[in-house]
Amino acid sequence: MQITELSLRSYRNYEDIALGFDDGAQIFLGANAQGKTNIIEALYYAAFGRSHRTSSDAELIRMGDDGAYIGLRFVRHDVPGELSFTFQRGARRRIEYAGENLRQRDLVGILPMVLFSPEDLFLVKGAPALRRRYLDAELSQASPAYYGELLRYTHILRQRGAVLKDIRERLAPVDALLPWDAQLARSAAWIVTRRIAAVADLGALSTRVQAVLADGEELTLSYEIAGADEDVPGAKEGMAQRLELWYNEMLIENRARDIVRATTGTGPHLDDLVLRVDGMSLRSYGSQGQQRTGALALKIAELFYLREKTSEAPILLLDDVMSELDADRRRALLDFIRCERIQTFITATDAAYFPAERMGTYRHVQAGQVLED
């Protein structure tokens, strides 16, 4: 997997640039607020159809301009491809893949990517929503079917919430929940079964990575179903059927509470990924260094997972994380990049974060201009 060219027009602080890339590390150096992260953001957008920094496409358009453009050329499984995104103020964006219009739901998985940014250092100690998003992102890239079911579940959840509100306001009977409960239980069981299987795979990978990053510490992962009595260690035969029955029971048991709150209090939108080091909760008892190592181990495990599932290494994006890691973790991360030969895009403020021997292509970014060193 290799990105060969990125073109930006009227995007953020870039007027018109075209950058070519080889298959090695692409390092962008410069002071803050010069445009380094905008390049990472454009690459991420090409993979997911959304920014990791804003929910508004209008913010991507250069100030004073009416529209913007992202163009990407890449090679996957030795086959060249091309993606483009065209933005216009007051109009819907247009996505094109190989010259044909594309829906966002069909975009995910075309360009597998893993992003590691300073915000991801909160992956361990932050809210469960961050870890659910981590799981959903990697599963969606590995399986279009998972992404489709996730969209379906979100739709069911929204519709059930609307019915709960109508019941609370005496605009609908309680029986109006029955068809939505059946659909939600089935979809929830499908999603959770696949999350549990992925966590089992990630756990094995994370343990190996952790052993390299922090010799002597054992990192373990488990999946926590909200409302269940214990964590789930791994997928088992017949689990989907048992989960569907359990979700149906929980929806009935919690129906009165859900009506009062007009929200669904059962389902995978409330679950969590639990990390432990040497048997202790990393979120509750881990030191800051241990938590950062755990976050890094998760991200590297995600790379291995996607490579196993898609038969090709994904693109790695590292946005300003070098300053957040200590020297040992920086060295371990850069050694991994060189050893695995994964195309990696790195932003940093200081060349001193990198080894004396050059490890890729270096570019300097200043006020929306990119110059190769």
Short mmCIF file of C-alpha atoms in Angstrom, two decimals, residues 34-373:
data_model
loop_
_atom_site.label_atom_id
_atom_site.label_comp_id
_atom_site.label_asym_id
_atom_site.label_seq_id
_atom_site.Cartn_x
_atom_site.Cartn_y
_atom_site.Cartn_z
CA GLN A 34 2.23 26.33 9.54
CA GLY A 35 0.15 23.60 7.87
CA LYS A 36 1.78 20.29 8.83
CA THR A 37 -1.35 18.83 10.41
CA ASN A 38 -3.43 20.00 7.44
CA ILE A 39 -1.55 17.48 5.29
CA ILE A 40 -2.24 14.69 7.78
CA GLU A 41 -5.87 15.77 7.93
CA ALA A 42 -6.23 15.64 4.13
CA LEU A 43 -4.82 12.10 4.04
CA TYR A 44 -7.13 11.02 6.85
CA TYR A 45 -10.09 12.61 5.07
CA ALA A 46 -9.31 10.57 1.97
CA ALA A 47 -9.54 7.37 4.02
CA PHE A 48 -12.65 8.12 6.08
CA GLY A 49 -14.51 10.90 4.29
CA ARG A 50 -14.32 13.14 7.33
CA SER A 51 -11.81 15.21 9.27
CA HIS A 52 -10.46 14.09 12.63
CA ARG A 53 -10.44 17.75 13.76
CA THR A 54 -13.80 19.21 12.69
CA SER A 55 -17.28 18.05 11.72
CA SER A 56 -17.72 20.95 9.27
CA ASP A 57 -16.41 20.58 5.72
CA ALA A 58 -16.77 24.36 5.33
CA GLU A 59 -13.80 24.80 7.69
CA LEU A 60 -11.60 22.91 5.20
CA ILE A 61 -12.08 25.59 2.52
CA ARG A 62 -9.37 28.25 2.42
CA MET A 63 -10.53 31.59 3.80
CA GLY A 64 -11.84 33.80 1.03
CA ASP A 65 -12.28 30.95 -1.49
CA ASP A 66 -15.53 29.38 -2.65
CA GLY A 67 -14.38 25.77 -2.77
CA ALA A 68 -11.57 23.31 -2.12
CA TYR A 69 -10.12 20.10 -3.56
CA ILE A 70 -8.26 17.03 -2.27
CA GLY A 71 -6.79 14.63 -4.82
CA LEU A 72 -4.98 11.42 -3.98
CA ARG A 73 -3.20 8.84 -6.09
CA PHE A 74 -2.19 5.52 -4.60
CA VAL A 75 -1.21 1.94 -5.33
CA ARG A 76 -2.87 -0.98 -3.56
CA HIS A 77 -2.19 -4.63 -4.31
CA ASP A 78 -0.06 -3.32 -7.23
CA VAL A 79 -3.13 -1.63 -8.77
CA PRO A 80 -3.13 2.18 -9.14
CA GLY A 81 -6.10 4.14 -7.84
CA GLU A 82 -7.29 7.71 -7.61
CA LEU A 83 -9.62 9.49 -5.18
CA SER A 84 -10.81 13.10 -5.21
CA PHE A 85 -12.99 15.29 -3.01
CA THR A 86 -14.49 18.53 -4.24
CA PHE A 87 -16.00 21.03 -1.80
CA GLN A 88 -18.20 24.02 -2.58
CA ARG A 89 -19.63 26.47 -0.08
CA GLY A 90 -23.36 25.96 0.24
CA ALA A 91 -23.33 22.69 -1.70
CA ARG A 92 -22.73 19.00 -1.01
CA ARG A 93 -19.22 17.72 -1.50
CA ARG A 94 -18.47 15.31 -4.33
CA ILE A 95 -16.41 12.14 -3.91
CA GLU A 96 -14.97 10.45 -7.00
CA TYR A 97 -13.16 7.11 -7.14
CA ALA A 98 -11.62 6.14 -10.47
CA GLY A 99 -13.73 8.84 -12.09
CA GLU A 100 -17.05 7.57 -10.66
CA ASN A 101 -19.17 9.21 -7.96
CA LEU A 102 -18.90 7.45 -4.61
CA ARG A 103 -20.95 7.48 -1.40
CA GLN A 104 -19.09 7.93 1.88
CA ARG A 105 -20.28 4.55 3.18
CA ASP A 106 -18.49 2.93 0.20
CA LEU A 107 -15.29 4.87 0.84
CA VAL A 108 -14.21 3.31 4.13
CA GLY A 109 -11.74 0.48 3.54
CA ILE A 110 -10.42 1.67 0.18
CA LEU A 111 -7.40 3.30 1.84
CA PRO A 112 -6.67 1.61 5.19
CA MET A 113 -4.97 4.08 7.54
CA VAL A 114 -3.99 4.34 11.17
CA LEU A 115 -3.71 7.78 12.78
CA PHE A 116 -1.78 8.40 15.98
CA SER A 117 -2.10 11.95 17.34
CA PRO A 118 -1.64 13.58 20.77
CA GLU A 119 -5.37 13.08 21.38
CA ASP A 120 -4.85 9.33 21.09
CA LEU A 121 -2.70 9.42 24.20
CA PHE A 122 -6.06 9.79 25.98
CA LEU A 123 -7.20 6.52 24.42
CA VAL A 124 -6.36 4.70 27.64
CA LYS A 125 -7.41 7.20 30.30
CA GLY A 126 -10.19 8.93 28.35
CA ALA A 127 -13.88 8.14 28.06
CA PRO A 128 -15.12 4.75 26.75
CA ALA A 129 -16.37 6.48 23.58
CA LEU A 130 -12.75 6.93 22.48
CA ARG A 131 -12.05 3.20 22.74
CA ARG A 132 -15.31 2.29 21.00
CA ARG A 133 -14.35 4.64 18.17
CA TYR A 134 -10.96 2.95 17.98
CA LEU A 135 -12.56 -0.49 17.65
CA ASP A 136 -15.16 0.67 15.15
CA ALA A 137 -12.57 2.41 12.95
CA GLU A 138 -10.36 -0.63 12.58
CA LEU A 139 -13.23 -3.09 12.12
CA SER A 140 -14.85 -0.82 9.52
CA GLN A 141 -11.62 -0.61 7.53
CA ALA A 142 -11.19 -4.36 7.66
CA SER A 143 -14.82 -5.17 6.85
CA PRO A 144 -17.29 -3.09 4.81
CA ALA A 145 -20.06 -5.33 6.22
CA TYR A 146 -19.20 -4.18 9.75
CA TYR A 147 -19.35 -0.52 8.74
CA GLY A 148 -22.71 -1.10 7.07
CA GLU A 149 -24.12 -2.79 10.18
CA LEU A 150 -22.76 0.00 12.38
CA LEU A 151 -24.66 2.56 10.28
CA ARG A 152 -27.78 0.39 10.52
CA TYR A 153 -27.46 0.11 14.31
CA THR A 154 -27.09 3.88 14.62
CA HIS A 155 -30.26 4.35 12.57
CA ILE A 156 -32.19 1.86 14.73
CA LEU A 157 -30.94 3.56 17.90
CA ARG A 158 -32.08 6.95 16.62
CA GLN A 159 -35.51 5.64 15.61
CA ARG A 160 -36.00 3.86 18.94
CA GLY A 161 -35.11 7.09 20.74
CA ALA A 162 -37.78 8.95 18.79
CA VAL A 163 -40.37 6.29 19.70
CA LEU A 164 -39.35 6.45 23.38
CA LYS A 165 -39.92 10.20 23.35
CA ASP A 166 -43.36 9.76 21.76
CA ILE A 167 -44.31 7.17 24.39
CA ARG A 168 -43.15 9.45 27.20
CA GLU A 169 -45.29 12.25 25.77
CA ARG A 170 -48.23 9.83 25.34
CA LEU A 171 -48.15 10.12 21.57
CA ALA A 172 -47.53 6.40 20.97
CA PRO A 173 -48.27 3.10 22.77
CA VAL A 174 -45.57 1.08 24.49
CA ASP A 175 -46.03 -1.69 21.91
CA ALA A 176 -44.54 0.66 19.31
CA LEU A 177 -41.13 -0.34 20.71
CA LEU A 178 -41.46 -4.02 19.84
CA PRO A 179 -40.23 -3.97 16.21
CA TRP A 180 -37.35 -1.63 17.09
CA ASP A 181 -36.33 -3.78 20.08
CA ALA A 182 -36.10 -6.89 17.90
CA GLN A 183 -33.99 -5.11 15.30
CA LEU A 184 -31.74 -3.50 17.90
CA ALA A 185 -31.09 -6.78 19.74
CA ARG A 186 -30.16 -8.56 16.51
CA SER A 187 -27.88 -5.75 15.30
CA ALA A 188 -26.26 -5.28 18.72
CA ALA A 189 -25.45 -8.99 18.99
CA TRP A 190 -23.90 -9.00 15.50
CA ILE A 191 -21.72 -5.96 16.27
CA VAL A 192 -20.61 -7.10 19.73
CA THR A 193 -19.72 -10.61 18.54
CA ARG A 194 -17.34 -9.11 15.98
CA ARG A 195 -15.92 -6.61 18.45
CA ILE A 196 -15.17 -9.41 20.90
CA ALA A 197 -13.39 -11.44 18.22
CA ALA A 198 -11.36 -8.37 17.22
CA VAL A 199 -10.41 -7.67 20.84
CA ALA A 200 -9.12 -11.22 21.16
CA ASP A 201 -6.90 -10.71 18.10
CA LEU A 202 -5.81 -7.26 19.27
CA GLY A 203 -5.03 -8.57 22.72
CA ALA A 204 -2.56 -11.10 21.37
CA LEU A 205 -0.94 -8.46 19.15
CA SER A 206 -0.84 -5.81 21.89
CA THR A 207 0.82 -8.20 24.31
CA ARG A 208 3.65 -8.80 21.84
CA VAL A 209 4.05 -5.08 21.15
CA GLN A 210 3.98 -4.18 24.84
CA ALA A 211 6.74 -6.69 25.52
CA VAL A 212 8.97 -4.71 23.13
CA LEU A 213 7.96 -1.25 24.35
CA ALA A 214 8.05 -2.05 28.07
CA ASP A 215 10.00 -5.19 28.86
CA GLY A 216 8.56 -7.08 31.81
CA GLU A 217 5.01 -5.66 31.62
CA GLU A 218 2.06 -7.73 30.41
CA LEU A 219 -0.75 -5.86 28.65
CA THR A 220 -4.13 -7.62 28.34
CA LEU A 221 -7.37 -6.50 26.66
CA SER A 222 -10.95 -7.53 27.34
CA TYR A 223 -14.35 -6.39 26.15
CA GLU A 224 -16.84 -5.01 28.68
CA ILE A 225 -20.53 -5.26 27.80
CA ALA A 226 -22.46 -2.51 29.59
CA GLY A 227 -24.84 -4.11 32.08
CA ALA A 228 -23.20 -7.54 31.99
CA ASP A 229 -21.69 -9.11 35.10
CA GLU A 230 -18.17 -9.62 33.73
CA ASP A 231 -15.80 -8.86 30.87
CA VAL A 232 -15.94 -11.10 27.82
CA PRO A 233 -12.58 -12.77 27.02
CA GLY A 234 -13.30 -14.02 23.49
CA ALA A 235 -15.93 -15.00 20.95
CA LYS A 236 -17.50 -18.46 21.36
CA GLU A 237 -19.76 -20.62 19.25
CA GLY A 238 -23.37 -19.51 19.52
CA MET A 239 -22.44 -16.23 21.17
CA ALA A 240 -24.44 -14.09 18.72
CA GLN A 241 -27.64 -16.02 19.48
CA ARG A 242 -27.12 -15.83 23.24
CA LEU A 243 -26.36 -12.13 23.05
CA GLU A 244 -29.49 -11.46 21.01
CA LEU A 245 -31.61 -13.17 23.66
CA TRP A 246 -29.82 -11.25 26.42
CA TYR A 247 -30.31 -7.90 24.69
CA ASN A 248 -34.01 -8.62 24.23
CA GLU A 249 -34.32 -9.40 27.94
CA MET A 250 -32.41 -6.25 28.93
CA LEU A 251 -34.50 -4.02 26.67
CA ILE A 252 -37.67 -5.34 28.34
CA GLU A 253 -36.17 -5.06 31.83
CA ASN A 254 -35.03 -1.46 31.28
CA ARG A 255 -38.02 -0.30 29.23
CA ALA A 256 -39.57 1.89 31.95
CA ARG A 257 -36.24 3.64 32.56
CA ASP A 258 -35.64 4.13 28.85
CA ILE A 259 -39.07 5.73 28.43
CA VAL A 260 -38.46 8.19 31.27
CA ARG A 261 -35.08 9.18 29.80
CA ALA A 262 -36.16 8.85 26.16
CA THR A 263 -32.88 7.11 25.44
CA THR A 264 -31.69 3.52 25.07
CA GLY A 265 -29.61 2.38 28.05
CA THR A 266 -28.59 -0.98 26.61
CA GLY A 267 -26.35 -1.74 23.65
CA PRO A 268 -22.85 -1.58 22.16
CA HIS A 269 -22.97 2.22 22.11
CA LEU A 270 -22.25 1.97 25.87
CA ASP A 271 -19.60 -0.80 25.95
CA ASP A 272 -15.91 -0.41 26.71
CA LEU A 273 -12.49 -1.86 25.91
CA VAL A 274 -10.63 -2.61 29.15
CA LEU A 275 -6.82 -2.52 29.29
CA ARG A 276 -4.84 -4.04 32.13
CA VAL A 277 -1.12 -4.17 32.88
CA ASP A 278 -0.06 -7.04 35.10
CA GLY A 279 -3.73 -7.55 36.01
CA MET A 280 -4.34 -3.94 37.13
CA SER A 281 -6.62 -1.48 35.34
CA LEU A 282 -4.40 0.71 33.18
CA ARG A 283 -6.98 3.50 33.19
CA SER A 284 -7.32 3.60 36.98
CA TYR A 285 -3.89 2.59 38.27
CA GLY A 286 -1.40 2.96 35.42
CA SER A 287 1.27 5.63 35.53
CA GLN A 288 1.32 8.26 32.79
CA GLY A 289 4.21 6.45 31.13
CA GLN A 290 2.36 3.12 31.25
CA GLN A 291 -0.78 4.71 29.81
CA ARG A 292 1.16 6.24 26.93
CA THR A 293 2.86 2.92 26.24
CA GLY A 294 -0.55 1.23 26.27
CA ALA A 295 -1.93 3.74 23.75
CA LEU A 296 1.08 3.26 21.50
CA ALA A 297 0.80 -0.53 21.77
CA LEU A 298 -2.88 -0.33 20.73
CA LYS A 299 -2.06 1.73 17.66
CA ILE A 300 0.76 -0.56 16.53
CA ALA A 301 -1.48 -3.58 17.18
CA GLU A 302 -4.08 -1.92 14.95
CA LEU A 303 -1.51 -1.80 12.15
CA PHE A 304 -0.77 -5.51 12.49
CA TYR A 305 -4.48 -6.33 12.69
CA LEU A 306 -5.33 -4.46 9.49
CA ARG A 307 -2.36 -5.99 7.72
CA GLU A 308 -3.56 -9.47 8.65
CA LYS A 309 -7.16 -8.78 7.63
CA THR A 310 -6.47 -6.92 4.38
CA SER A 311 -3.23 -8.67 3.32
CA GLU A 312 -1.48 -5.31 3.03
CA ALA A 313 0.04 -2.85 5.48
CA PRO A 314 -2.06 0.28 6.04
CA ILE A 315 -0.70 3.82 5.88
CA LEU A 316 0.51 5.17 9.23
CA LEU A 317 -0.09 8.82 10.15
CA LEU A 318 1.83 10.28 13.11
CA ASP A 319 0.75 13.82 13.88
CA ASP A 320 2.99 15.65 16.34
CA VAL A 321 3.39 12.72 18.73
CA MET A 322 7.20 12.76 18.87
CA SER A 323 7.20 15.55 21.46
CA GLU A 324 4.69 13.61 23.59
CA LEU A 325 6.83 10.46 23.86
CA ASP A 326 10.00 10.05 25.89
CA ALA A 327 13.26 9.15 24.15
CA ASP A 328 12.89 5.39 24.68
CA ARG A 329 9.35 5.24 23.27
CA ARG A 330 10.31 7.48 20.34
CA ARG A 331 13.22 5.18 19.54
CA ALA A 332 11.01 2.09 19.78
CA LEU A 333 8.39 3.64 17.48
CA LEU A 334 10.91 4.77 14.85
CA ASP A 335 12.68 1.39 14.95
CA PHE A 336 9.32 -0.25 14.31
CA ILE A 337 8.66 2.00 11.30
CA ARG A 338 12.05 1.24 9.77
CA CYS A 339 11.82 -2.48 10.46
CA GLU A 340 8.28 -2.99 9.15
CA ARG A 341 8.74 -0.76 6.06
CA ILE A 342 5.31 0.83 6.37
CA GLN A 343 4.74 4.08 4.50
CA THR A 344 4.48 6.63 7.28
CA PHE A 345 3.66 10.34 7.33
CA ILE A 346 5.14 12.13 10.34
CA THR A 347 4.84 15.74 11.51
CA ALA A 348 7.18 17.23 14.08
CA THR A 349 8.54 20.59 15.17
CA ASP A 350 12.17 19.51 15.57
CA ALA A 351 14.48 17.31 13.49
CA ALA A 352 16.25 16.35 16.74
CA TYR A 353 13.46 13.88 17.45
CA PHE A 354 14.81 11.70 14.63
CA PRO A 355 18.05 9.68 14.41
CA ALA A 356 21.16 11.26 12.93
CA GLU A 357 21.03 8.92 9.94
CA ARG A 358 18.19 9.98 7.63
CA MET A 359 15.22 7.62 7.67
CA GLY A 360 13.12 9.00 4.82
CA THR A 361 12.20 12.16 2.91
CA TYR A 362 12.32 15.37 4.91
CA ARG A 363 10.21 18.43 4.04
CA HIS A 364 9.94 21.81 5.71
CA VAL A 365 6.52 23.44 6.05
CA GLN A 366 6.12 27.19 6.49
CA ALA A 367 2.98 29.28 5.95
CA GLY A 368 1.41 26.82 3.54
CA GLN A 369 4.60 26.21 1.54
CA VAL A 370 6.28 22.79 1.48
CA LEU A 371 9.95 22.53 0.53
CA GLU A 372 11.85 19.25 0.28
CA ASP A 373 15.14 19.13 2.19
#
